[in-house]
Amino acid sequence: MSKNEQSSSGYPIYRHGPRTKEFQLASGDAEAMARIEEHIEAHIGKIEGVYHEIISDLVHVDIFIVAPTPERNYYTLVTCGMSNLPMTVPEGAENFKYAELMICLPPTWQMTEDAFQDENHYWPVRCLKQLARFPHEYDTWLFAEHTIPNGDPAEPYAHNTKLSGMMLTVPSVVDNIESFFTLTFSEDKEVHFFSLLPLYKEEMELKINRGAEALYPKLEKAGINEILNPTRKNVCKKTFWIF
């Protein structure tokens, strides 16, 4: 991993090479799973299903699914297992060693196992699983406003979208954000829940070059949050008029 680069906004840029860790078989933590399940149902809604991993590397990552309701007309997917191991955090961030991730999908999203054979339907789930394992693979961490491109250079996740990266954010679609964001397991372990916000290449470039404070107003003005719209407006794409 190289961390010698720095963006024009002053933030470090990390480039991760091929993984050097060998496969390490991991199993789930039933007690932690029960605590996270209870936390999700208290703040978001009843869990309708779980995508279980059969064979897990480093951490056992399952995904809880909360189905759409009239009040929350979208699927909410939340990882469970990323927080089984601490992340490698920098000095001063010791309270953020443990995290889980979530993303929201429109109510029309195809959620069957057959549909997930098609990357056009599976890529948000793949992102959750890959990013939940990512900090443990590379001895790093994930936190709010971190952006992770889909490759270097970034490529669209699937044929049905031009979105090509993710930014972590504090969840905005939960009623009591402060209560949901932190789940205290013990004096030494607080699990923080971050949303994945898919971005276009140009949006990632703005965030890297000028910071998240330059990107957020554009996203807010366009009404964009963590509820995925694979063909949404690109808030940094310039429109050229030909006369």
Short mmCIF file of C-alpha atoms in Angstrom, two decimals:
data_model
loop_
_atom_site.label_atom_id
_atom_site.label_comp_id
_atom_site.label_asym_id
_atom_site.label_seq_id
_atom_site.Cartn_x
_atom_site.Cartn_y
_atom_site.Cartn_z
CA MET A 1 0.00 0.00 0.00
CA SER A 2 1.35 3.39 -1.00
CA LYS A 3 0.34 6.47 1.02
CA ASN A 4 2.84 9.04 -0.22
CA GLU A 5 0.37 10.79 -2.52
CA GLN A 6 -1.71 13.73 -1.40
CA SER A 7 -4.71 15.33 -3.06
CA SER A 8 -4.87 19.05 -3.75
CA SER A 9 -7.31 19.30 -0.82
CA GLY A 10 -4.59 17.98 1.49
CA TYR A 11 -5.97 14.50 2.13
CA PRO A 12 -3.78 11.40 1.64
CA ILE A 13 -4.40 9.11 -1.32
CA TYR A 14 -3.85 5.40 -0.70
CA ARG A 15 -3.21 3.03 -3.59
CA HIS A 16 -3.56 -0.62 -2.71
CA GLY A 17 -1.61 -3.23 -4.62
CA PRO A 18 -2.36 -6.94 -4.81
CA ARG A 19 -3.32 -8.50 -1.51
CA THR A 20 -0.46 -10.21 0.31
CA LYS A 21 -2.43 -11.91 3.10
CA GLU A 22 -3.20 -15.58 2.71
CA PHE A 23 -6.76 -16.87 3.00
CA GLN A 24 -7.84 -17.08 6.65
CA LEU A 25 -11.02 -19.04 7.34
CA ALA A 26 -13.40 -17.07 9.56
CA SER A 27 -16.59 -17.94 11.38
CA GLY A 28 -19.41 -15.75 12.62
CA ASP A 29 -20.02 -14.38 16.09
CA ALA A 30 -23.53 -15.39 17.17
CA GLU A 31 -23.68 -12.93 20.08
CA ALA A 32 -22.54 -10.00 17.93
CA MET A 33 -24.99 -11.00 15.21
CA ALA A 34 -27.86 -10.97 17.69
CA ARG A 35 -26.88 -7.53 19.01
CA ILE A 36 -26.63 -6.04 15.52
CA GLU A 37 -29.94 -7.63 14.47
CA GLU A 38 -31.65 -6.12 17.52
CA HIS A 39 -30.09 -2.73 16.78
CA ILE A 40 -31.28 -2.72 13.16
CA GLU A 41 -34.83 -3.73 14.08
CA ALA A 42 -35.00 -1.04 16.77
CA HIS A 43 -33.96 1.75 14.39
CA ILE A 44 -34.88 0.69 10.85
CA GLY A 45 -37.39 -2.15 10.77
CA LYS A 46 -38.03 -5.86 10.87
CA ILE A 47 -35.35 -7.98 9.20
CA GLU A 48 -36.94 -10.07 6.46
CA GLY A 49 -33.89 -12.10 5.44
CA VAL A 50 -30.17 -12.64 5.72
CA TYR A 51 -27.59 -13.36 3.01
CA HIS A 52 -25.29 -15.81 4.73
CA GLU A 53 -21.72 -16.44 3.63
CA ILE A 54 -20.85 -20.10 3.19
CA ILE A 55 -17.07 -19.75 3.29
CA SER A 56 -15.58 -16.59 4.79
CA ASP A 57 -12.13 -15.06 4.56
CA LEU A 58 -10.78 -12.94 7.47
CA VAL A 59 -14.26 -11.99 8.70
CA HIS A 60 -17.64 -13.67 8.26
CA VAL A 61 -19.83 -11.08 6.53
CA ASP A 62 -23.57 -11.62 6.44
CA ILE A 63 -26.05 -9.05 5.13
CA PHE A 64 -29.32 -8.26 6.88
CA ILE A 65 -32.22 -7.18 4.65
CA VAL A 66 -35.04 -4.89 5.77
CA ALA A 67 -37.80 -4.93 3.15
CA PRO A 68 -39.64 -1.82 1.89
CA THR A 69 -42.58 -0.50 3.91
CA PRO A 70 -44.99 2.39 3.29
CA GLU A 71 -42.89 4.49 5.67
CA ARG A 72 -39.53 3.40 4.22
CA ASN A 73 -40.21 2.52 0.61
CA TYR A 74 -36.80 0.99 -0.11
CA TYR A 75 -34.69 -2.01 0.83
CA THR A 76 -32.09 -1.45 3.54
CA LEU A 77 -29.09 -3.78 3.49
CA VAL A 78 -26.72 -3.80 6.47
CA THR A 79 -23.52 -5.82 6.92
CA CYS A 80 -22.91 -7.95 9.99
CA GLY A 81 -19.39 -9.22 10.65
CA MET A 82 -17.11 -6.42 9.52
CA SER A 83 -16.90 -5.42 13.19
CA ASN A 84 -15.79 -8.88 14.32
CA LEU A 85 -12.23 -7.60 13.97
CA PRO A 86 -10.84 -4.12 14.70
CA MET A 87 -9.63 -1.97 11.83
CA THR A 88 -6.13 -0.46 11.80
CA VAL A 89 -6.92 3.15 12.68
CA PRO A 90 -4.57 6.13 12.90
CA GLU A 91 -3.64 7.71 16.20
CA GLY A 92 -6.56 9.65 17.62
CA ALA A 93 -9.22 7.48 15.96
CA GLU A 94 -9.15 4.62 18.45
CA ASN A 95 -12.90 4.95 19.07
CA PHE A 96 -13.59 4.08 15.43
CA LYS A 97 -11.94 0.66 15.17
CA TYR A 98 -15.21 -1.14 14.53
CA ALA A 99 -17.69 -0.49 11.74
CA GLU A 100 -20.53 -1.92 9.68
CA LEU A 101 -21.87 -0.69 6.34
CA MET A 102 -25.30 -0.17 4.81
CA ILE A 103 -26.88 0.76 1.50
CA CYS A 104 -30.48 1.32 0.40
CA LEU A 105 -32.02 -0.02 -2.81
CA PRO A 106 -35.24 1.05 -4.56
CA PRO A 107 -38.33 -1.11 -3.94
CA THR A 108 -38.26 -2.38 -7.54
CA TRP A 109 -34.72 -3.78 -7.19
CA GLN A 110 -34.57 -7.49 -8.05
CA MET A 111 -33.46 -9.29 -4.88
CA THR A 112 -33.73 -12.98 -5.75
CA GLU A 113 -30.81 -15.39 -5.96
CA ASP A 114 -31.48 -15.82 -9.66
CA ALA A 115 -31.38 -12.06 -10.19
CA PHE A 116 -28.07 -11.87 -8.34
CA GLN A 117 -26.47 -14.03 -11.01
CA ASP A 118 -26.58 -10.82 -13.07
CA GLU A 119 -24.09 -8.17 -11.98
CA ASN A 120 -26.62 -5.46 -12.88
CA HIS A 121 -28.57 -6.57 -9.80
CA TYR A 122 -25.76 -7.91 -7.61
CA TRP A 123 -23.20 -5.10 -7.62
CA PRO A 124 -24.50 -3.20 -4.54
CA VAL A 125 -24.32 -6.43 -2.53
CA ARG A 126 -20.86 -7.14 -3.88
CA CYS A 127 -19.74 -3.66 -2.80
CA LEU A 128 -21.02 -4.21 0.73
CA LYS A 129 -19.18 -7.50 1.06
CA GLN A 130 -15.96 -6.30 -0.56
CA LEU A 131 -15.73 -3.09 1.44
CA ALA A 132 -16.60 -4.84 4.70
CA ARG A 133 -13.56 -7.06 4.16
CA PHE A 134 -11.33 -4.36 2.64
CA PRO A 135 -9.82 -2.82 5.83
CA HIS A 136 -8.96 -6.25 7.16
CA GLU A 137 -7.28 -7.26 3.92
CA TYR A 138 -5.03 -4.21 3.81
CA ASP A 139 -4.64 -3.29 7.50
CA THR A 140 -6.35 0.05 7.00
CA TRP A 141 -9.65 1.64 8.00
CA LEU A 142 -12.83 3.11 6.56
CA PHE A 143 -14.49 6.24 7.91
CA ALA A 144 -16.91 8.99 6.90
CA GLU A 145 -15.96 10.79 3.66
CA HIS A 146 -13.48 8.09 2.62
CA THR A 147 -13.93 7.33 -1.09
CA ILE A 148 -13.10 4.00 -2.71
CA PRO A 149 -13.06 3.85 -6.52
CA ASN A 150 -14.07 0.73 -8.40
CA GLY A 151 -10.58 -0.01 -9.68
CA ASP A 152 -7.70 2.23 -10.71
CA PRO A 153 -8.77 3.88 -12.94
CA ALA A 154 -12.37 3.69 -11.73
CA GLU A 155 -14.78 1.72 -13.89
CA PRO A 156 -18.60 1.56 -13.73
CA TYR A 157 -19.90 -1.17 -11.43
CA ALA A 158 -22.14 -2.73 -14.08
CA HIS A 159 -23.74 -2.13 -17.47
CA ASN A 160 -26.81 -0.52 -15.90
CA THR A 161 -24.90 2.35 -14.30
CA LYS A 162 -21.99 4.73 -14.74
CA LEU A 163 -21.48 5.02 -10.98
CA SER A 164 -17.92 3.95 -10.27
CA GLY A 165 -17.03 4.55 -6.63
CA MET A 166 -18.31 4.73 -3.07
CA MET A 167 -18.12 7.36 -0.36
CA LEU A 168 -18.84 6.55 3.26
CA THR A 169 -21.30 8.87 4.97
CA VAL A 170 -23.16 9.06 8.26
CA PRO A 171 -26.63 7.58 7.56
CA SER A 172 -29.25 10.16 6.67
CA VAL A 173 -32.33 7.94 6.20
CA VAL A 174 -32.62 6.83 9.83
CA ASP A 175 -34.97 8.68 12.20
CA ASN A 176 -32.59 8.91 15.16
CA ILE A 177 -29.22 9.13 13.43
CA GLU A 178 -27.17 9.64 16.58
CA SER A 179 -28.69 6.63 18.33
CA PHE A 180 -28.35 4.38 15.28
CA PHE A 181 -24.83 5.45 14.33
CA THR A 182 -23.18 4.00 17.44
CA LEU A 183 -23.85 0.59 18.98
CA THR A 184 -21.94 0.11 22.23
CA PHE A 185 -20.86 -3.47 22.85
CA SER A 186 -18.58 -2.75 25.78
CA GLU A 187 -16.31 -0.07 27.21
CA ASP A 188 -13.71 -1.04 24.62
CA LYS A 189 -15.94 -1.64 21.61
CA GLU A 190 -18.26 0.76 19.83
CA VAL A 191 -19.56 -0.24 16.40
CA HIS A 192 -20.34 2.61 14.01
CA PHE A 193 -22.71 2.23 11.06
CA PHE A 194 -21.82 4.04 7.83
CA SER A 195 -23.83 4.38 4.64
CA LEU A 196 -22.35 3.74 1.22
CA LEU A 197 -23.11 6.55 -1.22
CA PRO A 198 -22.33 5.60 -4.84
CA LEU A 199 -20.56 8.33 -6.84
CA TYR A 200 -19.62 9.10 -10.42
CA LYS A 201 -16.00 9.52 -11.44
CA GLU A 202 -16.33 13.32 -11.67
CA GLU A 203 -17.91 13.50 -8.20
CA MET A 204 -15.06 11.51 -6.70
CA GLU A 205 -12.57 13.81 -8.40
CA LEU A 206 -14.26 16.87 -6.90
CA LYS A 207 -14.24 15.32 -3.45
CA ILE A 208 -10.56 14.36 -3.74
CA ASN A 209 -9.46 17.72 -5.13
CA ARG A 210 -11.59 20.08 -3.07
CA GLY A 211 -12.86 17.99 -0.16
CA ALA A 212 -16.27 16.61 0.76
CA GLU A 213 -17.44 20.09 1.75
CA ALA A 214 -17.42 20.99 -1.95
CA LEU A 215 -19.41 17.91 -2.97
CA TYR A 216 -22.08 17.76 -0.26
CA PRO A 217 -23.97 20.93 -1.28
CA LYS A 218 -24.28 19.67 -4.85
CA LEU A 219 -25.62 16.30 -3.68
CA GLU A 220 -28.05 17.92 -1.24
CA LYS A 221 -29.34 20.35 -3.88
CA ALA A 222 -30.08 17.39 -6.18
CA GLY A 223 -31.77 15.46 -3.35
CA ILE A 224 -29.25 12.62 -3.50
CA ASN A 225 -28.78 10.33 -0.52
CA GLU A 226 -27.85 6.68 0.09
CA ILE A 227 -31.01 5.34 -1.60
CA LEU A 228 -29.46 4.05 -4.80
CA ASN A 229 -30.55 5.36 -8.17
CA PRO A 230 -28.18 3.76 -10.72
CA THR A 231 -29.02 6.36 -13.39
CA ARG A 232 -29.26 9.45 -11.20
CA LYS A 233 -27.98 12.86 -12.22
CA ASN A 234 -24.22 13.38 -12.14
CA VAL A 235 -23.91 16.58 -10.09
CA CYS A 236 -20.41 17.31 -11.44
CA LYS A 237 -21.01 16.60 -15.11
CA LYS A 238 -20.82 19.70 -17.25
CA THR A 239 -23.45 20.20 -19.93
CA PHE A 240 -22.23 21.49 -23.29
CA TRP A 241 -24.63 23.31 -25.58
CA ILE A 242 -24.09 23.26 -29.32
CA PHE A 243 -25.63 26.07 -31.36
#
